[in-house]
Amino acid sequence: MQINNVTKQFGTHEVLRDINLNIPEHTVFGFVGANGSGKTTLMKCMLGLLPLTAGSISIAGECVTFGETRSNDYVGYLPDVPEFYPFFHARQYLELCAVITNMPKSERMTRIDELLELVGLVDTKSLIGTFSRGMKQRLGIAQALLNRPKLLICDEPTSALDPAGRAQILSILQKAKTETTVFFSTHIVSDAVQICDHVAMLHEGTIIFQDELINLQQQFSGQFIYTFTIPATEAMEQLQNLPFTMRVDANTLLVTLPDDAARLTFMKELTRQKLIVQSMQPQTKLLEQLVLEVLG
Amino acid sequence: MNQWFGFFKKEWFESVKTYKLLLVVVIFSILGILNPFTAKITPVLLEQFMPAGTIMDLPEPTALDSWLQFYKNVPQMGLVVFILLFSTMMSKELEKGTLVILLTKGLRRSTVITTKYMMAICYWTLAILLSFTITYAYTAFYWDQSTLQHLFFAASCLYIFGLLLIAVTLWGNTYFATPYGGILVTFIGMIGLFITAIFPQSKSWNPLELATAPPQLLTGDLLPADVFVSYLLTLGLTLVFVVLTVVHFKRKLV
């Protein structure tokens, strides 16, 4: 999927400004941003539900147009609050979706069984009207995967779920990666860190950063957080002759030790200075930090 | 089963589950029974409630009285209830967002409008058939109907007028996307037709004639040719409103 210079205005209010994104196949692409940053608007533009003010979007080589767009043949969509017909059972709803996507009759039952099994609704006999939020979300994923889409677009699929529900959805999305590309938006950064290969962050209508998650982590790799039996400021004073970047943050010492040699040197110096380490851990919540920095 | 029939089946299922079928059958059956019953009972009631000693010379009720009740009750009560029942055809889906997933799955927007309109037509047909058949059979039981003229054509006039009102309701409901949008537009439309009817020149083409002319058609005071232009214009307007709804919905943000 390619998003080229997309701008979207509602009246004079610019919601998206010059967005460029390239989503590689068979990856999980996390689209991070605060509420109201424009994530849902971009997704609706990708589905042809909103017209673009400028720019273009193409999915599997098909240009997205407003209204009825052929690019949707390759897309599965899970809205943030999926709404279904309450008088249907899960299977009946999926049958309706199968008819609408013109799925051959011979394939329908097998595919529906497969998906109900995947999302854990195969034994559910109740009407959709009685479903919990988590069950609706799972049915939403099932319908989105029904026509084996090349791109699965999920709008905040975990935002209103309890921890167990979130874990289930994330696990399903991870499994879905084998047969499709997953593009999901979230404001829960830990969800993105858990399953994403690529991450982009939208802030005030523009993309602040986009990269592979591993690259983002490497930018900060080599950072370690130390706590000592003495205040971190005192420890830093004793270690100030070392050639490493150090700073104190909330009584912890953040040290950048890019390689093994640097780490050994630092440990020797700690011993020499008789500094007793209380705890030491590599910097891990990097994406969260980046997001917090951006949001101020 | 293709997309159109698939969605039409969903519409049918929904209407049954939300008791539309039951309500239409019950209401229009009652109206069907009520028409000849009211015609038969009215003179008896009048005699009962008149002060003692009052001499009344009421003519015996006839088949025409029964059908006059039909053309009073069905448009005034039946059609109003029918419009209310089908006044949220689109707004309910648009407000809840139930169409979003299906539209992104490739459901054609024209399919949404045409299936909903077709379902409403089916129900209106059922309603008129039920009410007409019961009135016809019950009236035939009491009176001779051979003196009545253009019985079926007169009923078709009311039927066609109903199709127009349903189309207007669907357009209003889609355009404003609120439950009251459709009703409001239909109400304003009806007021417009009544105002137009003040001018005698409009009699030859006003769609409202289809709702008011049937009694005169039954007595032979009017001939089908006299409402021919209204008939065609109503059919044309119905088509225009359905097309307008499709065109509008194709550009609507959902």
Coordinates of C-alpha atoms in Angstrom, one line a residue:
Chain A
M1 CA 0.0 0.0 0.0
Q2 CA 1.3 3.5 -0.8
I3 CA 0.1 6.7 0.5
N4 CA 1.4 9.7 -1.4
N5 CA 1.2 13.3 -0.2
V6 CA -2.2 12.9 1.3
T7 CA -3.9 15.9 2.7
K8 CA -7.4 16.0 4.2
Q9 CA -9.3 19.1 5.2
F10 CA -12.7 19.4 6.8
G11 CA -13.7 22.9 5.8
T12 CA -10.7 25.0 6.8
H13 CA -9.5 22.5 9.4
E14 CA -6.6 20.5 8.1
V15 CA -6.7 17.0 9.7
L16 CA -4.0 15.3 7.7
R17 CA -1.0 17.2 6.1
D18 CA 1.2 15.7 3.4
I19 CA 1.2 12.1 4.6
N20 CA 3.5 9.6 3.0
L21 CA 3.5 6.0 4.0
N22 CA 4.7 2.8 2.4
I23 CA 3.5 -0.4 4.0
P24 CA 5.5 -3.5 3.1
E25 CA 3.7 -6.8 2.5
H26 CA 3.3 -9.4 5.3
T27 CA 4.2 -7.0 8.1
V28 CA 2.4 -5.7 11.1
F29 CA 2.4 -1.9 10.7
G30 CA 1.6 0.0 13.9
F31 CA 0.1 3.4 13.5
V32 CA 0.5 5.2 16.7
G33 CA -1.0 8.6 17.7
A34 CA -3.0 10.3 20.4
N35 CA -6.8 10.4 20.2
G36 CA -7.8 13.0 17.6
S37 CA -4.5 12.9 15.8
G38 CA -6.2 11.9 12.5
K39 CA -5.6 8.1 12.5
T40 CA -9.3 7.2 11.8
T41 CA -9.5 9.9 9.2
L42 CA -6.5 8.4 7.3
M43 CA -8.0 4.9 7.5
K44 CA -11.4 6.1 6.2
C45 CA -9.5 7.8 3.3
M46 CA -7.8 4.4 2.6
L47 CA -11.2 2.7 2.4
G48 CA -12.7 5.3 0.1
L49 CA -15.1 6.4 2.9
L50 CA -13.8 10.0 2.8
P51 CA -12.7 11.9 -0.2
L52 CA -9.1 13.2 -0.2
T53 CA -8.3 16.9 -0.4
A54 CA -4.9 16.2 -2.1
G55 CA -2.6 13.3 -2.8
S56 CA -3.3 9.7 -3.7
I57 CA -3.6 6.2 -2.1
S58 CA -3.1 2.9 -3.9
I59 CA -3.6 -0.6 -2.6
A60 CA -2.3 -3.6 -4.5
G61 CA -1.9 -1.3 -7.5
E62 CA -5.5 -0.1 -7.4
C63 CA -6.1 3.6 -6.8
V64 CA -8.5 4.4 -4.0
T65 CA -11.4 6.5 -5.0
F66 CA -14.2 8.0 -2.9
G67 CA -17.4 5.9 -2.7
E68 CA -17.3 2.5 -4.4
T69 CA -13.6 1.7 -4.9
R70 CA -12.2 -1.5 -6.4
S71 CA -9.3 -1.3 -4.0
N72 CA -11.6 -2.5 -1.3
D73 CA -11.5 -6.0 -3.0
Y74 CA -8.1 -6.3 -1.4
V75 CA -8.9 -4.8 2.0
G76 CA -10.5 -6.1 5.2
Y77 CA -11.6 -3.5 7.7
L78 CA -12.2 -3.5 11.4
P79 CA -13.7 -0.2 12.7
D80 CA -12.9 1.0 16.2
V81 CA -16.5 0.2 17.3
P82 CA -17.7 -2.5 14.9
E83 CA -21.5 -2.4 14.6
F84 CA -23.3 -5.6 13.5
Y85 CA -27.0 -6.5 13.0
P86 CA -28.0 -7.7 16.5
F87 CA -30.6 -10.1 15.2
F88 CA -28.0 -12.3 13.4
H89 CA -25.8 -15.1 14.8
A90 CA -22.1 -14.7 14.1
R91 CA -22.3 -17.4 11.4
Q92 CA -25.3 -15.7 9.7
Y93 CA -23.5 -12.4 9.7
L94 CA -20.4 -13.9 8.1
E95 CA -22.6 -15.6 5.5
L96 CA -24.0 -12.2 4.6
C97 CA -20.5 -10.8 4.3
A98 CA -19.5 -13.8 2.1
V99 CA -22.5 -13.1 -0.3
I100 CA -21.5 -9.4 -0.5
T101 CA -17.9 -10.2 -1.3
N102 CA -19.1 -12.7 -4.0
M103 CA -17.3 -15.6 -2.4
P104 CA -18.0 -18.8 -4.2
K105 CA -20.6 -20.9 -2.4
S106 CA -18.4 -23.9 -2.3
E107 CA -15.8 -22.0 -0.2
R108 CA -18.1 -20.2 2.2
M109 CA -18.7 -22.8 4.8
T110 CA -15.1 -23.9 5.1
R111 CA -13.8 -20.4 5.3
I112 CA -16.5 -19.3 7.9
D113 CA -15.7 -22.4 10.1
E114 CA -12.0 -21.6 9.8
L115 CA -12.4 -18.0 10.9
L116 CA -14.9 -18.8 13.7
E117 CA -12.3 -21.2 15.0
L118 CA -9.5 -18.6 14.7
V119 CA -11.4 -16.0 16.7
G120 CA -12.9 -18.5 19.2
L121 CA -16.6 -18.0 18.3
V122 CA -17.2 -21.4 16.8
D123 CA -19.3 -22.7 19.7
T124 CA -21.1 -19.4 20.4
K125 CA -24.8 -19.9 19.7
S126 CA -26.1 -16.5 21.0
L127 CA -27.3 -13.6 18.9
I128 CA -24.8 -10.8 18.2
G129 CA -26.9 -8.4 20.2
T130 CA -25.9 -10.2 23.3
F131 CA -22.1 -10.2 22.5
S132 CA -19.6 -8.5 24.8
R133 CA -17.3 -5.9 23.4
G134 CA -14.4 -8.4 23.0
M135 CA -16.6 -10.9 21.2
K136 CA -17.7 -8.2 18.8
Q137 CA -14.1 -7.2 18.2
R138 CA -13.3 -10.8 17.4
L139 CA -16.2 -11.2 15.1
G140 CA -15.0 -7.9 13.5
I141 CA -11.6 -9.5 12.8
A142 CA -13.3 -12.6 11.4
Q143 CA -15.4 -10.6 8.9
A144 CA -12.3 -8.5 8.0
L145 CA -10.3 -11.6 7.1
L146 CA -13.2 -13.4 5.3
N147 CA -12.2 -12.6 1.7
R148 CA -8.4 -13.2 2.4
P149 CA -7.5 -9.5 2.1
K150 CA -4.1 -8.4 1.1
L151 CA -4.4 -5.6 3.7
L152 CA -6.1 -5.8 7.0
I153 CA -6.9 -2.3 8.4
C154 CA -7.8 -2.3 12.2
D155 CA -8.8 0.9 13.9
E156 CA -7.8 0.8 17.6
P157 CA -8.7 -2.9 17.9
T158 CA -7.7 -3.1 21.5
S159 CA -8.5 0.3 22.9
A160 CA -11.6 -0.6 24.9
L161 CA -10.7 -4.2 25.9
D162 CA -9.6 -5.7 29.2
P163 CA -6.1 -7.2 29.3
A164 CA -7.3 -10.7 28.4
G165 CA -9.3 -9.4 25.5
R166 CA -6.3 -7.3 24.3
A167 CA -4.0 -10.3 24.4
Q168 CA -6.5 -12.3 22.4
I169 CA -6.8 -9.7 19.7
L170 CA -3.1 -9.1 19.5
S171 CA -2.5 -12.8 19.2
I172 CA -5.0 -13.1 16.3
L173 CA -3.5 -10.1 14.5
Q174 CA 0.0 -11.7 14.8
K175 CA -1.4 -14.9 13.3
A176 CA -3.1 -13.0 10.5
K177 CA 0.3 -11.7 9.4
T178 CA 1.1 -15.0 7.7
E179 CA -1.6 -14.4 5.1
T180 CA -2.0 -10.6 5.0
T181 CA -0.5 -7.3 5.8
V182 CA -1.8 -5.8 9.0
F183 CA -2.1 -2.0 9.5
F184 CA -3.5 -1.1 12.9
S185 CA -3.8 2.1 14.7
T186 CA -3.5 2.4 18.5
H187 CA -2.7 4.9 21.2
I188 CA -1.6 2.0 23.4
V189 CA 2.2 2.0 22.6
S190 CA 2.9 -1.3 24.4
D191 CA 0.5 -3.0 21.9
A192 CA 2.5 -1.7 19.0
V193 CA 5.8 -2.7 20.6
Q194 CA 4.4 -6.2 21.2
I195 CA 3.5 -7.2 17.6
C196 CA 4.7 -4.6 15.1
D197 CA 7.5 -4.8 12.6
H198 CA 7.0 -1.3 11.5
V199 CA 5.8 1.8 13.3
A200 CA 4.7 5.3 12.3
M201 CA 3.5 8.0 14.5
L202 CA 0.9 10.6 13.6
H203 CA 0.9 13.8 15.5
E204 CA -1.2 16.9 14.7
G205 CA -1.9 15.6 11.2
T206 CA 1.7 14.8 10.2
I207 CA 3.9 11.7 10.4
I208 CA 6.5 12.4 13.0
F209 CA 8.5 9.3 12.4
Q210 CA 8.2 5.9 10.6
D211 CA 10.7 3.1 10.6
E212 CA 11.1 -0.5 11.4
L213 CA 10.7 -1.1 15.1
I214 CA 14.1 -2.7 15.3
N215 CA 15.7 0.4 13.9
L216 CA 14.0 2.6 16.4
Q217 CA 15.2 0.3 19.1
Q218 CA 18.8 0.4 17.8
Q219 CA 18.8 4.1 18.0
F220 CA 18.7 3.7 21.7
S221 CA 20.4 0.4 22.0
G222 CA 23.4 0.5 24.4
Q223 CA 21.5 2.6 26.8
F224 CA 21.5 1.3 30.4
I225 CA 19.7 2.4 33.5
Y226 CA 21.7 2.1 36.8
T227 CA 20.6 2.7 40.4
F228 CA 23.2 2.8 43.2
T229 CA 23.2 2.6 47.0
I230 CA 24.1 6.3 46.8
P231 CA 22.3 9.1 45.0
A232 CA 22.7 8.9 41.2
T233 CA 24.1 12.5 41.1
E234 CA 27.0 11.5 43.5
A235 CA 27.7 8.4 41.4
M236 CA 27.8 10.5 38.2
E237 CA 30.3 12.9 39.8
Q238 CA 32.6 10.0 40.7
L239 CA 32.4 8.7 37.1
Q240 CA 32.7 12.0 35.3
N241 CA 36.2 11.2 33.9
L242 CA 34.7 8.3 31.8
P243 CA 34.2 9.1 28.1
F244 CA 30.6 7.8 28.0
T245 CA 27.4 9.9 27.7
M246 CA 25.7 9.9 31.1
R247 CA 22.7 11.7 32.5
V248 CA 20.6 11.5 35.7
D249 CA 16.9 11.0 35.4
A250 CA 14.7 10.4 38.5
N251 CA 17.6 9.2 40.7
T252 CA 18.8 6.7 38.0
L253 CA 21.9 7.0 35.9
L254 CA 21.4 6.6 32.2
V255 CA 24.6 5.6 30.5
T256 CA 25.3 4.9 26.8
L257 CA 27.6 2.0 26.4
P258 CA 27.7 1.2 22.7
D259 CA 29.8 -2.0 22.8
D260 CA 31.1 -4.8 25.0
A261 CA 34.5 -3.1 25.6
A262 CA 32.7 0.0 26.8
R263 CA 30.5 -2.1 29.1
L264 CA 33.6 -3.8 30.6
T265 CA 35.4 -0.6 31.1
F266 CA 32.4 0.9 32.9
M267 CA 32.0 -2.2 35.2
K268 CA 35.8 -2.0 36.1
E269 CA 35.4 1.7 36.9
L270 CA 32.4 1.0 39.1
T271 CA 34.5 -1.6 41.0
R272 CA 37.4 0.7 41.2
Q273 CA 35.3 3.5 42.6
K274 CA 33.6 1.1 45.0
L275 CA 30.2 2.0 43.7
I276 CA 27.6 -0.6 44.7
V277 CA 25.0 -1.3 41.9
Q278 CA 21.5 -1.7 43.2
S279 CA 20.0 -2.5 39.8
M280 CA 20.9 -2.3 36.1
Q281 CA 18.7 -2.8 33.1
P282 CA 18.8 -2.0 29.4
Q283 CA 16.6 0.8 28.2
T284 CA 13.5 -1.0 26.8
K285 CA 10.4 1.3 26.7
L286 CA 11.9 3.3 23.8
L287 CA 8.8 3.7 21.7
E288 CA 6.8 4.8 24.6
Q289 CA 9.5 7.4 25.5
L290 CA 9.6 8.6 21.9
V291 CA 5.8 9.1 22.0
L292 CA 5.9 10.8 25.3
E293 CA 8.7 13.1 24.1
V294 CA 6.6 14.0 21.0
L295 CA 3.5 14.6 23.0
G296 CA 5.4 16.7 25.5
Chain B
M1 CA -27.3 -15.8 -4.5
N2 CA -25.9 -12.5 -5.6
Q3 CA -25.2 -9.4 -3.6
W4 CA -28.7 -7.8 -4.2
F5 CA -30.7 -10.8 -3.1
G6 CA -28.3 -11.3 -0.2
F7 CA -28.9 -7.9 1.1
F8 CA -32.6 -8.1 0.3
K9 CA -32.8 -11.3 2.4
K10 CA -31.1 -9.4 5.3
E11 CA -33.8 -6.7 4.9
W12 CA -36.6 -9.3 5.0
F13 CA -35.0 -11.1 8.1
E14 CA -34.7 -7.7 9.9
S15 CA -38.3 -6.7 9.2
V16 CA -39.5 -10.0 10.6
K17 CA -37.3 -9.8 13.6
T18 CA -38.3 -6.2 14.4
Y19 CA -42.1 -7.2 14.1
K20 CA -42.8 -5.1 11.0
L21 CA -44.4 -8.1 9.3
L22 CA -46.6 -8.8 12.3
L23 CA -47.6 -5.1 12.7
V24 CA -48.5 -4.7 9.0
V25 CA -50.5 -7.9 8.9
V26 CA -52.4 -7.0 12.1
I27 CA -53.0 -3.3 11.3
F28 CA -54.1 -3.8 7.7
S29 CA -56.3 -6.8 8.6
I30 CA -58.1 -4.8 11.2
L31 CA -58.6 -2.0 8.7
G32 CA -59.9 -4.5 6.2
I33 CA -62.5 -5.7 8.7
L34 CA -63.3 -2.3 10.0
N35 CA -64.4 -0.8 6.6
P36 CA -67.5 -2.9 6.0
F37 CA -68.1 -3.2 9.7
T38 CA -68.2 0.6 10.2
A39 CA -70.5 0.9 7.2
K40 CA -72.9 -1.7 8.6
I41 CA -72.9 -0.5 12.2
T42 CA -73.0 3.3 11.7
P43 CA -76.8 3.6 11.0
V44 CA -77.5 1.3 14.0
L45 CA -75.2 3.4 16.2
L46 CA -76.7 6.7 15.1
E47 CA -80.2 5.4 15.9
Q48 CA -79.1 4.2 19.3
F49 CA -77.5 7.5 20.3
M50 CA -80.2 9.9 19.0
P51 CA -82.5 11.4 21.6
A52 CA -85.6 9.4 22.2
G53 CA -88.4 10.3 19.9
T54 CA -86.1 11.5 17.1
I55 CA -87.3 10.2 13.8
M56 CA -84.4 9.3 11.5
D57 CA -84.7 8.3 7.9
L58 CA -81.3 6.8 7.2
P59 CA -80.8 5.0 3.9
E60 CA -79.7 1.4 4.1
P61 CA -75.9 1.1 3.9
T62 CA -74.5 -0.2 0.6
A63 CA -71.3 -1.6 -0.8
L64 CA -70.2 2.0 -1.7
D65 CA -70.3 3.0 2.0
S66 CA -68.0 0.1 2.8
W67 CA -65.5 1.2 0.1
L68 CA -65.8 4.8 1.2
Q69 CA -64.6 3.7 4.6
F70 CA -61.7 1.9 2.9
Y71 CA -60.6 5.1 1.1
K72 CA -60.9 7.0 4.4
N73 CA -59.2 4.5 6.7
V74 CA -56.4 3.2 4.6
P75 CA -54.9 6.5 3.5
Q76 CA -55.6 8.3 6.7
M77 CA -54.6 5.7 9.2
G78 CA -53.0 2.8 7.3
L79 CA -50.6 4.9 5.2
V80 CA -49.6 7.1 8.1
V81 CA -48.8 4.1 10.3
F82 CA -47.0 2.5 7.4
I83 CA -44.8 5.6 6.8
L84 CA -44.0 5.7 10.5
L85 CA -43.0 2.1 10.5
F86 CA -40.7 2.5 7.5
S87 CA -39.4 6.0 8.4
T88 CA -36.1 4.9 9.8
M89 CA -35.1 2.5 6.9
M90 CA -31.8 4.3 6.3
S91 CA -31.2 6.6 9.3
K92 CA -31.1 3.6 11.7
E93 CA -28.2 2.1 9.7
L94 CA -26.5 5.4 9.2
E95 CA -26.7 6.3 12.9
K96 CA -25.5 3.0 14.1
G97 CA -22.9 2.6 11.4
T98 CA -23.9 -1.0 10.5
L99 CA -23.4 -0.3 6.8
V100 CA -19.7 0.7 7.2
I101 CA -18.3 -2.8 7.2
L102 CA -20.6 -4.0 4.4
L103 CA -19.8 -1.0 2.2
T104 CA -16.1 -1.6 2.6
K105 CA -16.7 -5.2 1.5
G106 CA -18.0 -4.0 -1.8
L107 CA -21.7 -3.6 -1.2
R108 CA -23.0 -1.3 -3.9
R109 CA -24.6 1.8 -2.5
S110 CA -27.4 1.6 -5.1
T111 CA -28.1 -2.0 -3.8
V112 CA -28.7 -0.6 -0.3
I113 CA -31.3 1.9 -1.5
T114 CA -33.0 -0.3 -4.0
T115 CA -33.3 -3.3 -1.7
K116 CA -34.7 -1.1 1.1
Y117 CA -37.2 0.5 -1.3
M118 CA -38.2 -2.9 -2.8
M119 CA -38.8 -4.3 0.7
A120 CA -41.0 -1.4 1.5
I121 CA -42.9 -1.9 -1.8
C122 CA -43.4 -5.6 -0.9
Y123 CA -44.8 -4.6 2.5
W124 CA -47.1 -1.9 1.0
T125 CA -48.3 -4.5 -1.6
L126 CA -49.0 -6.9 1.2
A127 CA -50.8 -4.2 3.2
I128 CA -53.0 -3.1 0.3
L129 CA -53.7 -6.7 -0.8
L130 CA -54.7 -7.7 2.7
S131 CA -56.9 -4.8 3.4
F132 CA -58.5 -4.8 -0.1
T133 CA -59.1 -8.6 0.0
I134 CA -60.7 -8.6 3.4
T135 CA -62.8 -5.5 2.6
Y136 CA -63.9 -7.0 -0.7
A137 CA -64.8 -10.4 0.8
Y138 CA -66.6 -8.9 3.8
T139 CA -68.5 -6.4 1.6
A140 CA -69.5 -9.1 -0.8
F141 CA -71.0 -11.0 2.1
Y142 CA -73.4 -8.2 2.9
W143 CA -74.0 -6.3 -0.3
D144 CA -73.9 -6.5 -4.1
Q145 CA -70.8 -4.8 -5.5
S146 CA -71.7 -5.0 -9.1
T147 CA -72.9 -1.4 -9.2
L148 CA -69.4 -0.2 -8.3
Q149 CA -67.1 0.9 -11.1
H150 CA -63.4 0.7 -11.5
L151 CA -62.9 -1.0 -8.2
F152 CA -59.5 -2.4 -8.9
F153 CA -58.2 0.7 -10.7
A154 CA -59.3 2.9 -7.8
A155 CA -57.3 0.7 -5.4
S156 CA -54.3 0.9 -7.7
C157 CA -54.5 4.7 -7.5
L158 CA -54.1 4.5 -3.7
Y159 CA -51.3 1.9 -4.1
I160 CA -49.3 4.2 -6.5
F161 CA -49.8 7.2 -4.2
G162 CA -48.3 5.1 -1.4
L163 CA -45.3 4.2 -3.5
L164 CA -44.6 7.9 -4.0
L165 CA -44.9 8.7 -0.3
I166 CA -42.5 5.8 0.6
A167 CA -40.0 7.1 -2.0
V168 CA -40.2 10.6 -0.5
T169 CA -39.8 9.2 3.0
L170 CA -36.7 7.2 1.9
W171 CA -35.1 10.2 0.3
G172 CA -35.7 12.4 3.4
N173 CA -34.5 9.7 5.7
T174 CA -31.3 9.2 3.7
Y175 CA -30.7 12.9 3.1
F176 CA -31.1 14.0 6.8
A177 CA -30.0 10.7 8.3
T178 CA -32.3 11.2 11.3
P179 CA -35.4 9.3 12.2
Y180 CA -37.5 12.4 11.8
G181 CA -36.0 13.5 8.5
G182 CA -38.1 11.2 6.4
I183 CA -41.4 12.0 8.3
L184 CA -40.7 15.7 8.1
V185 CA -40.1 15.7 4.4
T186 CA -43.1 13.6 3.7
F187 CA -45.3 15.8 5.9
I188 CA -44.0 19.0 4.2
G189 CA -44.6 17.3 0.8
M190 CA -48.2 16.4 1.7
I191 CA -48.8 20.0 2.8
G192 CA -47.4 21.2 -0.5
L193 CA -49.8 18.8 -2.4
F194 CA -52.8 20.1 -0.3
I195 CA -51.9 23.7 -1.0
T196 CA -51.6 22.9 -4.7
A197 CA -55.0 21.2 -4.6
I198 CA -56.6 24.6 -3.7
F199 CA -56.1 25.6 -7.3
P200 CA -58.7 23.9 -9.5
Q201 CA -56.3 23.7 -12.4
S202 CA -54.0 21.3 -10.5
K203 CA -56.8 18.7 -10.4
S204 CA -55.8 17.2 -13.7
W205 CA -52.2 16.4 -12.6
N206 CA -51.9 16.6 -8.8
P207 CA -50.7 13.3 -7.3
L208 CA -53.0 13.9 -4.4
E209 CA -55.9 13.2 -6.8
L210 CA -54.9 9.5 -6.6
A211 CA -55.8 9.5 -2.9
T212 CA -58.9 11.6 -3.2
A213 CA -60.4 10.5 -6.5
P214 CA -61.2 6.8 -5.8
P215 CA -64.7 7.4 -4.3
Q216 CA -65.7 9.3 -7.5
L217 CA -64.1 6.6 -9.6
L218 CA -66.3 4.0 -7.8
T219 CA -69.5 6.0 -8.5
G220 CA -68.5 6.6 -12.1
D221 CA -68.3 10.4 -11.6
L222 CA -64.7 10.2 -12.7
L223 CA -63.1 8.0 -15.3
P224 CA -59.6 6.5 -15.2
A225 CA -58.7 8.8 -18.0
D226 CA -59.4 11.8 -15.7
V227 CA -56.6 10.8 -13.4
F228 CA -54.3 9.4 -16.1
V229 CA -51.9 12.4 -15.9
S230 CA -51.7 12.3 -12.1
Y231 CA -51.1 8.5 -12.4
L232 CA -48.2 8.9 -14.7
L233 CA -46.8 11.9 -12.9
T234 CA -46.9 10.0 -9.6
L235 CA -45.0 7.1 -11.1
G236 CA -42.5 9.4 -12.7
L237 CA -42.0 11.3 -9.4
T238 CA -41.5 8.1 -7.5
L239 CA -38.8 7.1 -9.9
V240 CA -37.2 10.5 -9.6
F241 CA -37.1 10.3 -5.8
V242 CA -35.6 6.8 -5.8
V243 CA -32.9 7.9 -8.3
L244 CA -32.3 11.1 -6.2
T245 CA -31.8 8.9 -3.1
V246 CA -29.3 6.7 -4.9
V247 CA -27.4 9.6 -6.3
H248 CA -27.3 11.3 -2.9
F249 CA -26.3 8.2 -1.0
K250 CA -23.4 7.5 -3.5
R251 CA -21.9 10.8 -2.3
K252 CA -22.8 10.6 1.3
L253 CA -20.2 10.2 4.0
V254 CA -20.9 7.2 6.2

